CSV table of C-alpha atoms and ligand atoms in Angstrom, one decimal:
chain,number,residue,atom,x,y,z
Q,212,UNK,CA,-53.8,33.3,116.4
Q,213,UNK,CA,-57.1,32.0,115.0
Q,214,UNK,CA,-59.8,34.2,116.9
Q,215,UNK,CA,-62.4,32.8,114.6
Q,216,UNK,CA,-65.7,31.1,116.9
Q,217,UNK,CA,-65.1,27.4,117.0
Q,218,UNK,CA,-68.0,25.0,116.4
Q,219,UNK,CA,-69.5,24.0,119.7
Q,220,UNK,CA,-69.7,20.3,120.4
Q,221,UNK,CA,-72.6,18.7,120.3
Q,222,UNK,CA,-74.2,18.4,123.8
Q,223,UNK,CA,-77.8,16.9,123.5
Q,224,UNK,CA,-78.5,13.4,122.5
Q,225,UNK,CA,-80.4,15.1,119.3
Q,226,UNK,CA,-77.1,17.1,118.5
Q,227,UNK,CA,-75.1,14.3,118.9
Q,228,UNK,CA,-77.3,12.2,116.4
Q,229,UNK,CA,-77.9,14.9,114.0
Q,230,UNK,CA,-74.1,15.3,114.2
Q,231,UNK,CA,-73.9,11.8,112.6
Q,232,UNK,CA,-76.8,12.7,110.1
Q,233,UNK,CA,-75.0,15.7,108.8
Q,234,UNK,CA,-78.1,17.8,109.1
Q,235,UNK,CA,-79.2,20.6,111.6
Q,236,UNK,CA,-82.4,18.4,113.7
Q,237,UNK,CA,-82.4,21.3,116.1
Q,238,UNK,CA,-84.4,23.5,113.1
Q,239,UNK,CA,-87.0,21.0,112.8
Q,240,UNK,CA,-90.0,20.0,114.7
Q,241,UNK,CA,-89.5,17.7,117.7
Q,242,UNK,CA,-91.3,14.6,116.3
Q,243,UNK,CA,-90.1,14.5,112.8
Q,244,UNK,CA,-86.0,15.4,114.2
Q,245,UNK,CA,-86.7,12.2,116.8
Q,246,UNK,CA,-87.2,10.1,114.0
Q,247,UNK,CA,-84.2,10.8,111.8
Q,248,UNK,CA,-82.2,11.1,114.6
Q,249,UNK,CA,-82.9,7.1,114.8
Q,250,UNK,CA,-82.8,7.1,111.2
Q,251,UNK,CA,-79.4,8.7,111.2
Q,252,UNK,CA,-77.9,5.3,113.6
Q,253,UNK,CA,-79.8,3.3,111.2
Q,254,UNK,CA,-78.3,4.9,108.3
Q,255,UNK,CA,-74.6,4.1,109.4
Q,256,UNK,CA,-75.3,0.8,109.2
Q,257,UNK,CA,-76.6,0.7,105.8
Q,258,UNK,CA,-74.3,3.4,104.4
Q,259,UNK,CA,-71.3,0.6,105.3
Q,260,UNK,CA,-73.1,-2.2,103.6
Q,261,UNK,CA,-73.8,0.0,100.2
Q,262,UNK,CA,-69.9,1.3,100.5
Q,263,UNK,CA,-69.3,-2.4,100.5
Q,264,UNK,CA,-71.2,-3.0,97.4
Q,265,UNK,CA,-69.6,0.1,95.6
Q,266,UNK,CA,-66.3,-1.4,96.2
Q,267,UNK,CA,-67.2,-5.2,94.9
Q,268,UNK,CA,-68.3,-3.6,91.9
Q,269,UNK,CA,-65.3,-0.8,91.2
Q,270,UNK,CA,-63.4,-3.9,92.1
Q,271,UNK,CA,-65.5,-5.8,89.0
Q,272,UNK,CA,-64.6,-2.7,87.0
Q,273,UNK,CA,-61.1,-2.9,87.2
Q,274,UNK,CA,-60.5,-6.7,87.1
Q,275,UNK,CA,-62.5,-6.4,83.4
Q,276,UNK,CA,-60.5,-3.0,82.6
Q,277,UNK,CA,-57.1,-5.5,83.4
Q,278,UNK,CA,-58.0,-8.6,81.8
Q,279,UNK,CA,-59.4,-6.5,78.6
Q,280,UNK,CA,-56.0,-4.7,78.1
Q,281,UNK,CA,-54.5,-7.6,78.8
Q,282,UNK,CA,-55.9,-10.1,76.5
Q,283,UNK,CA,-56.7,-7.1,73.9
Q,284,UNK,CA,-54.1,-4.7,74.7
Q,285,UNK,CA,-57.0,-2.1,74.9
Q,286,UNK,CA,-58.1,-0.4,77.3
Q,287,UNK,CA,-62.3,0.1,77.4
Q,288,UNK,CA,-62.6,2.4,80.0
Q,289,UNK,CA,-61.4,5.9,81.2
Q,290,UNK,CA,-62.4,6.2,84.5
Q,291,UNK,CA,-65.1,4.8,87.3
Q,292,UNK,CA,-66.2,6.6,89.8
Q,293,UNK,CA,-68.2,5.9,93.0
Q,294,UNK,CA,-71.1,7.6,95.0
Q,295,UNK,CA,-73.4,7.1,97.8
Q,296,UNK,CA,-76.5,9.3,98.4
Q,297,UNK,CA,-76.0,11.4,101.8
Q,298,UNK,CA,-79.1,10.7,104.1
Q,299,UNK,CA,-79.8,14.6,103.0
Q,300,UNK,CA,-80.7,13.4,99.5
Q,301,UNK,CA,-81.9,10.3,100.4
Q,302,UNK,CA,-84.2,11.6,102.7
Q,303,UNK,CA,-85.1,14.2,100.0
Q,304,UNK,CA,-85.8,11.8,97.7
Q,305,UNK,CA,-88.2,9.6,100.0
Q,306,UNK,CA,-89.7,12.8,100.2
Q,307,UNK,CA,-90.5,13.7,96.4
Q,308,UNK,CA,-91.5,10.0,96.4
Q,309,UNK,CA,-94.1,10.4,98.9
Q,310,UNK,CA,-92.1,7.8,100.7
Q,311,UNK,CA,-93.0,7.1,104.9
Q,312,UNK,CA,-89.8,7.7,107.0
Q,313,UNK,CA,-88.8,4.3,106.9
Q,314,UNK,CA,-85.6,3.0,106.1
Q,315,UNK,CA,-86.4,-0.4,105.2
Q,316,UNK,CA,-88.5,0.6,102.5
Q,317,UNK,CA,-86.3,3.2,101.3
Q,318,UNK,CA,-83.9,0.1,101.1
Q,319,UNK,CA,-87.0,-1.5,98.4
Q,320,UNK,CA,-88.1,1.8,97.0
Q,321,UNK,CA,-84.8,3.2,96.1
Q,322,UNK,CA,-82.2,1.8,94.1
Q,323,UNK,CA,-79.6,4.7,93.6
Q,324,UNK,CA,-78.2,5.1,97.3
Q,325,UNK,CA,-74.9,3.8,95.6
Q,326,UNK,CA,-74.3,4.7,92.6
Q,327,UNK,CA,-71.2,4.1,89.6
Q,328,UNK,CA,-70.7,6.1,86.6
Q,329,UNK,CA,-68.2,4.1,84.3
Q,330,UNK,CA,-67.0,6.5,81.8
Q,331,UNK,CA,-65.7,4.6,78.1
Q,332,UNK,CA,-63.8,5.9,75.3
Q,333,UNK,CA,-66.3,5.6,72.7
Q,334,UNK,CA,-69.8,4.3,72.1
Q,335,UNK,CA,-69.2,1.0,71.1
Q,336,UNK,CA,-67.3,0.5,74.3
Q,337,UNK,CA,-69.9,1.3,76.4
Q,338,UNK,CA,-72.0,-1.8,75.3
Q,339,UNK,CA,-69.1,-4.2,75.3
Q,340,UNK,CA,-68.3,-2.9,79.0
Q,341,UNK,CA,-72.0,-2.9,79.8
Q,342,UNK,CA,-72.6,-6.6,78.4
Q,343,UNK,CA,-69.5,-8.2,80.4
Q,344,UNK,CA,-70.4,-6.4,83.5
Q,345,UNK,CA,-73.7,-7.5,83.2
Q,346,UNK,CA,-73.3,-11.4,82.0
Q,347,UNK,CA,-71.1,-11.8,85.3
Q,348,UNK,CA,-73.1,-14.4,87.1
Q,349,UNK,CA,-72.6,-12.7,90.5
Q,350,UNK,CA,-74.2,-9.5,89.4
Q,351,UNK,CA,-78.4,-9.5,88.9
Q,352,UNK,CA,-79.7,-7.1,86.5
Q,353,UNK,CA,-83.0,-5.4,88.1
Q,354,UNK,CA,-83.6,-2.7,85.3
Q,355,UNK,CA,-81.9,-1.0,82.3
Q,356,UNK,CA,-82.4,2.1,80.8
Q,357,UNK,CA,-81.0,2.9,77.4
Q,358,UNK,CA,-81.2,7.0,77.0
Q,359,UNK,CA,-77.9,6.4,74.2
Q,360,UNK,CA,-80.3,4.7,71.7
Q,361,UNK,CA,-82.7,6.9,73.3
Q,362,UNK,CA,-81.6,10.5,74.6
Q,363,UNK,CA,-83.8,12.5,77.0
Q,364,UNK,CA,-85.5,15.6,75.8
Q,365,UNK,CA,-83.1,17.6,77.0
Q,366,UNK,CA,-80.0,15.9,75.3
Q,367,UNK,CA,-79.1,13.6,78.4
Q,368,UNK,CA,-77.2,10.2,76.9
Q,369,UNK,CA,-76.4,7.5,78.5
Q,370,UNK,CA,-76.5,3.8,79.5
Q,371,UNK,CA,-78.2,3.1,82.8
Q,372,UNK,CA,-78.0,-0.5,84.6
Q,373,UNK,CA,-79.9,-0.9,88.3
Q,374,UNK,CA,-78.1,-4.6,89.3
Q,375,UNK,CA,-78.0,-6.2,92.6
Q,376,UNK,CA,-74.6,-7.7,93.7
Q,377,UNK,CA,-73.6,-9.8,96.6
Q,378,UNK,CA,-71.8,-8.6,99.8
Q,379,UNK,CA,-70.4,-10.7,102.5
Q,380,UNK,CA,-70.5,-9.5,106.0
Q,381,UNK,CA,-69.3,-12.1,109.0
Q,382,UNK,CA,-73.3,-12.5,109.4
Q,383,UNK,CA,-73.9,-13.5,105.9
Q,384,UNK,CA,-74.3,-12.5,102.6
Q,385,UNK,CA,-76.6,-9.8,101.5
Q,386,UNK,CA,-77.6,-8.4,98.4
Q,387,UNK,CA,-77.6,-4.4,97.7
Q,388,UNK,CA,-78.5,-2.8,94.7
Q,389,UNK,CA,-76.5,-0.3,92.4
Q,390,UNK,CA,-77.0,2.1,89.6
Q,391,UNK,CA,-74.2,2.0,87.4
Q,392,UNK,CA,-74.3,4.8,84.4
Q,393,UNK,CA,-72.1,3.7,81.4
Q,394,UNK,CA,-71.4,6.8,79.2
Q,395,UNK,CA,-68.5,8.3,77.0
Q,396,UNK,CA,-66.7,11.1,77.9
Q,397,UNK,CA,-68.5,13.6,75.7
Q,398,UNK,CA,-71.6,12.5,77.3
Q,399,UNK,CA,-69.6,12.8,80.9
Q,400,UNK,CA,-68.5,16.3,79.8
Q,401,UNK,CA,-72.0,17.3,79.1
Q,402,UNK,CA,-73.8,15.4,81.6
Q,403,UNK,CA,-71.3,17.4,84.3
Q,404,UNK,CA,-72.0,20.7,82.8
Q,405,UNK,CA,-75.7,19.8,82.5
Q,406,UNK,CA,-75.7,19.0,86.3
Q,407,UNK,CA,-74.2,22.5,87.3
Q,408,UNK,CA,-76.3,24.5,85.4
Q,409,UNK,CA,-79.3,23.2,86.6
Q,410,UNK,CA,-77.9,23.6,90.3
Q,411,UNK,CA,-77.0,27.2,89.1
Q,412,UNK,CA,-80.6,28.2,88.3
Q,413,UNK,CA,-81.8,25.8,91.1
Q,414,UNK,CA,-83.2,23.7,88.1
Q,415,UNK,CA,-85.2,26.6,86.2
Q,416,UNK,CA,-83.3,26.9,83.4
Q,417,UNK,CA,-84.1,29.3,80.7
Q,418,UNK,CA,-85.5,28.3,77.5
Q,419,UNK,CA,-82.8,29.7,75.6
Q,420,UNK,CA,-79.7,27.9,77.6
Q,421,UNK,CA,-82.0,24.8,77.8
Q,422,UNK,CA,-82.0,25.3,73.9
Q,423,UNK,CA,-78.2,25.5,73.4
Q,424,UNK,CA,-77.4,22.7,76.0
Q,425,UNK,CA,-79.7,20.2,73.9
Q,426,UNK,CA,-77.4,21.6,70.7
Q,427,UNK,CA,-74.2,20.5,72.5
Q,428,UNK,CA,-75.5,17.7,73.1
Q,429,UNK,CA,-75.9,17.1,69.5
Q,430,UNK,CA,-72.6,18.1,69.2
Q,431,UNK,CA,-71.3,15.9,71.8
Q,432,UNK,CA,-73.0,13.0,69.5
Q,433,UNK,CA,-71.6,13.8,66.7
Q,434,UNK,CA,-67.6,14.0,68.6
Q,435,UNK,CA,-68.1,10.9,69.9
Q,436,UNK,CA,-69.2,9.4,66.4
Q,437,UNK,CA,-66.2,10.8,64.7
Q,438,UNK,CA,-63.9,10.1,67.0
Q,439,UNK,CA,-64.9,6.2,66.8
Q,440,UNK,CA,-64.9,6.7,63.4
Q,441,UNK,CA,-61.1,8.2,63.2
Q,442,UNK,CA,-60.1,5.9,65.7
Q,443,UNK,CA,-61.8,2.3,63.5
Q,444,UNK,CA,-59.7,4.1,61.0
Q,445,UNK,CA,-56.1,3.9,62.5
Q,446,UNK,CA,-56.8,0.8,64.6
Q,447,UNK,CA,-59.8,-1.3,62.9
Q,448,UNK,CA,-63.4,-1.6,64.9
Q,449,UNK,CA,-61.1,-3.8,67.5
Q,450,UNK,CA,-62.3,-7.0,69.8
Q,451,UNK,CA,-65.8,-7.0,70.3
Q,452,UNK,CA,-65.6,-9.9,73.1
Q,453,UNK,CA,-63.1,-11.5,75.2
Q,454,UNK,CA,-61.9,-14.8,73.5
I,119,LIG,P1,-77.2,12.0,91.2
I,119,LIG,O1,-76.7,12.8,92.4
I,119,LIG,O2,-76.4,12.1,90.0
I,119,LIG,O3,-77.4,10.6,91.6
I,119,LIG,P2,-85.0,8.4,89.8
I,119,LIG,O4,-83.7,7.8,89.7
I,119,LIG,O5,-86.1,7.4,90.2
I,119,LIG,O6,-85.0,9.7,90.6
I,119,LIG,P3,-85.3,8.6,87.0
I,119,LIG,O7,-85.4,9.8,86.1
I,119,LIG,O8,-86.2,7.4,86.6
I,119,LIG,O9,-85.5,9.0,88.4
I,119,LIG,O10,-83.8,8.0,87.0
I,119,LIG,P4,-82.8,8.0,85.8
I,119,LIG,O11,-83.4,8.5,84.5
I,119,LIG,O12,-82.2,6.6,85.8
I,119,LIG,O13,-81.8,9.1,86.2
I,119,LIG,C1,-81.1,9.0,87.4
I,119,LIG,C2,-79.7,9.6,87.4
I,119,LIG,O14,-79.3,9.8,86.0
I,119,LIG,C3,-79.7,11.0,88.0
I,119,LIG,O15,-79.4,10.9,89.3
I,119,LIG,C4,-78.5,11.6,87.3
I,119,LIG,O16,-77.3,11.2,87.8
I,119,LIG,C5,-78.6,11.0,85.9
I,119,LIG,N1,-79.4,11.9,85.0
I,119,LIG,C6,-80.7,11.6,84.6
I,119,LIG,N2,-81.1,12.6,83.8
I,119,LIG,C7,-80.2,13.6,83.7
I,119,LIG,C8,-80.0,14.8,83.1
I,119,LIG,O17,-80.9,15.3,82.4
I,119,LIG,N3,-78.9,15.5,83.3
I,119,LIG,C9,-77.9,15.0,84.1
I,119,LIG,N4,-76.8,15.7,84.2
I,119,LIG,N5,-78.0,13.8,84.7
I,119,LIG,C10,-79.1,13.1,84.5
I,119,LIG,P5,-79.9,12.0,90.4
I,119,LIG,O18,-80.6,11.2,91.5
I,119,LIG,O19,-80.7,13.1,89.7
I,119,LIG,O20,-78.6,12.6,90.9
C-alpha cells in the first residue's frame, strides 16, 4: 500500500487559481498573488490561442518538409519541435524586462511565449527552409536575427525568425507571434548542451568551461562544414528552390 502523504486539494479560491498557474501564490504577498491569480485565468486563454499558432506553423513545417521530398526527393529537415513559455517564465521574463503585470502588454512586449526550433541537416538547408517559410504570404516576418553569419560570443549559432501568423478562432482571426530558431544539428547538439550547463552552474559558468564550450563550438562549425562538403560530394549541392 502507498502510505506516502497525498497532495491536498486545493481549497481556497487562491489555491484553486494558483493551481491553474502552476506556481505556489500562497508564498507570496497577498496583493501581488491576487493579481496572478487573475493573470493565471487570463493566461489559459492566451496559452490556447499561442498553442494554436504553434500548430499552424509545425503544420507549415511539415507540408514544406512533404512537398520538398516530394518534388526533390530530399528531405531539408530533421526534426521541429514546439514550446510555449510556462506563465513561470513568462512572468520571469516580464520581470527582468521591468515589465508591469499586465498581460496585454506582455502579449506586445514579448514575442517568444511560443516558440519553434526547426533543426536542418546542413547549413545550406537552413536558409532554403528559412526563405520558403518565410516567403509564405500567410506568415509576417517581425524581426530576424542571423547569429550563423554571426555567432554569439560564446559560440551560440543559429538562425532566428520572430513572424506573426494567422489563427482562426469561431470569433475571428487573430494574429500571434512566433520565434522560430532554424539551426543544424551540430548547432542543436551544442546549443542543448550549452543550455544545461548554464542551468548546472545556475548561469555562472567558469571561464575555463566557458572557454572549451566556445571551442566546440568551433568544432561543431567546422562538422557541419565538412559534412555539407562530403555530402555536395556524393550527391551534388542539390535544389536550391522549389521549381
Ligand atoms: P528558451 O527557453 O530556449 O526559450 P530575449 O529573447 O529578448 O530574451 P535575446 O537575447 O534578444 O533576448 O533573444 P535571442 O538572442 O533571440 O535568444 C532567444 C533564445 O535563443 C533563447 O531563449 C534560447 O532559446 C536561444 N539562445 C540565445 N542565446 C543562446 C545561448 O547562448 N545558448 C543557448 N543554448 N541558447 C541560446 P530563452 O528565452 O533564453 O530560453
Amino acid at each position: 500500500m502507498d502510505d506516502s502523504p497525498k497532495p491536498s486539494a486545493p481549497s481556497t479560491d487562491l489555491e484553486r487559481l494558483g493551481a491553474g498557474t502552476g506556481m505556489d501564490l500562497s508564498t507570496m504577498p497577498p496583493g501581488l498573488a491576487q493579481r496572478l491569480a487573475t493573470i493565471g485565468a487570463d493566461f489559459r486563454q492566451l496559452s490556447l490561442e499561442y498553442e494554436f499558432a504553434l500548430r499552424e506553423v509545425e503544420t507549415k513545417m511539415h507540408i514544406l518538409q512533404d512537398e520538398f521530398l516530394h518534388l526533390h526527393d530530399y528531405n531539408p529537415i530533421e526534426h521541429v519541435s514546439t514550446r510555449l513559455k510556462t506563465l513561470d517564465s513568462l512572468v520571469a521574463k516580464a520581470n527582468r524586462r521591468e515589465l508591469p503585470m499586465d498581460l496585454d502588454i506582455w502579449r506586445r512586449e514579448i514575442l517568444d511565449i511560443a516558440g519553434t526550433r526547426v533543426t536542418c541537416s546542413f547549413r545550406r538547408d537552413v536558409y532554403r527552409v528559412f526563405d520558403l517559410f518565410t516567403e509564405r504570404q500567410d506568415v509576417e516576418v517581425i524581426s530576424v536575427k542571423d547569429y550563423i553569419a554571426q555567432p554569439k560570443a560564446n559560440g551560440y549559432s543559429s538562425l532566428h525568425a520572430t513572424v506573426r501568423v494567422p489563427v482562426y478562432l469561431s470569433t475571428g482571426v487573430i494574429l500571434i507571434p512566433v520565434e522560430i530558431q532554424f539551426r543544424t544539428i551540430a548547432m542543436d547538439f551544442w546549443a542543448s548542451l550549452d543550455h544545461k550547463i548554464k542551468y548546472k552552474y545556475d548561469g555562472e559558468v567558469p571561464a575555463d568551461v566557458a572557454d572549451e564550450l566556445q571551442e566546440a563550438a568551433q568544432a561543431a562549425d567546422d562538422l557541419d562544414r565538412r559534412m555539407e562538403n562530403l555530402h555536395d560530394r556524393v550527391h551534388g549541392s542539390g535544389p536550391t528552390l522549389f521549381v
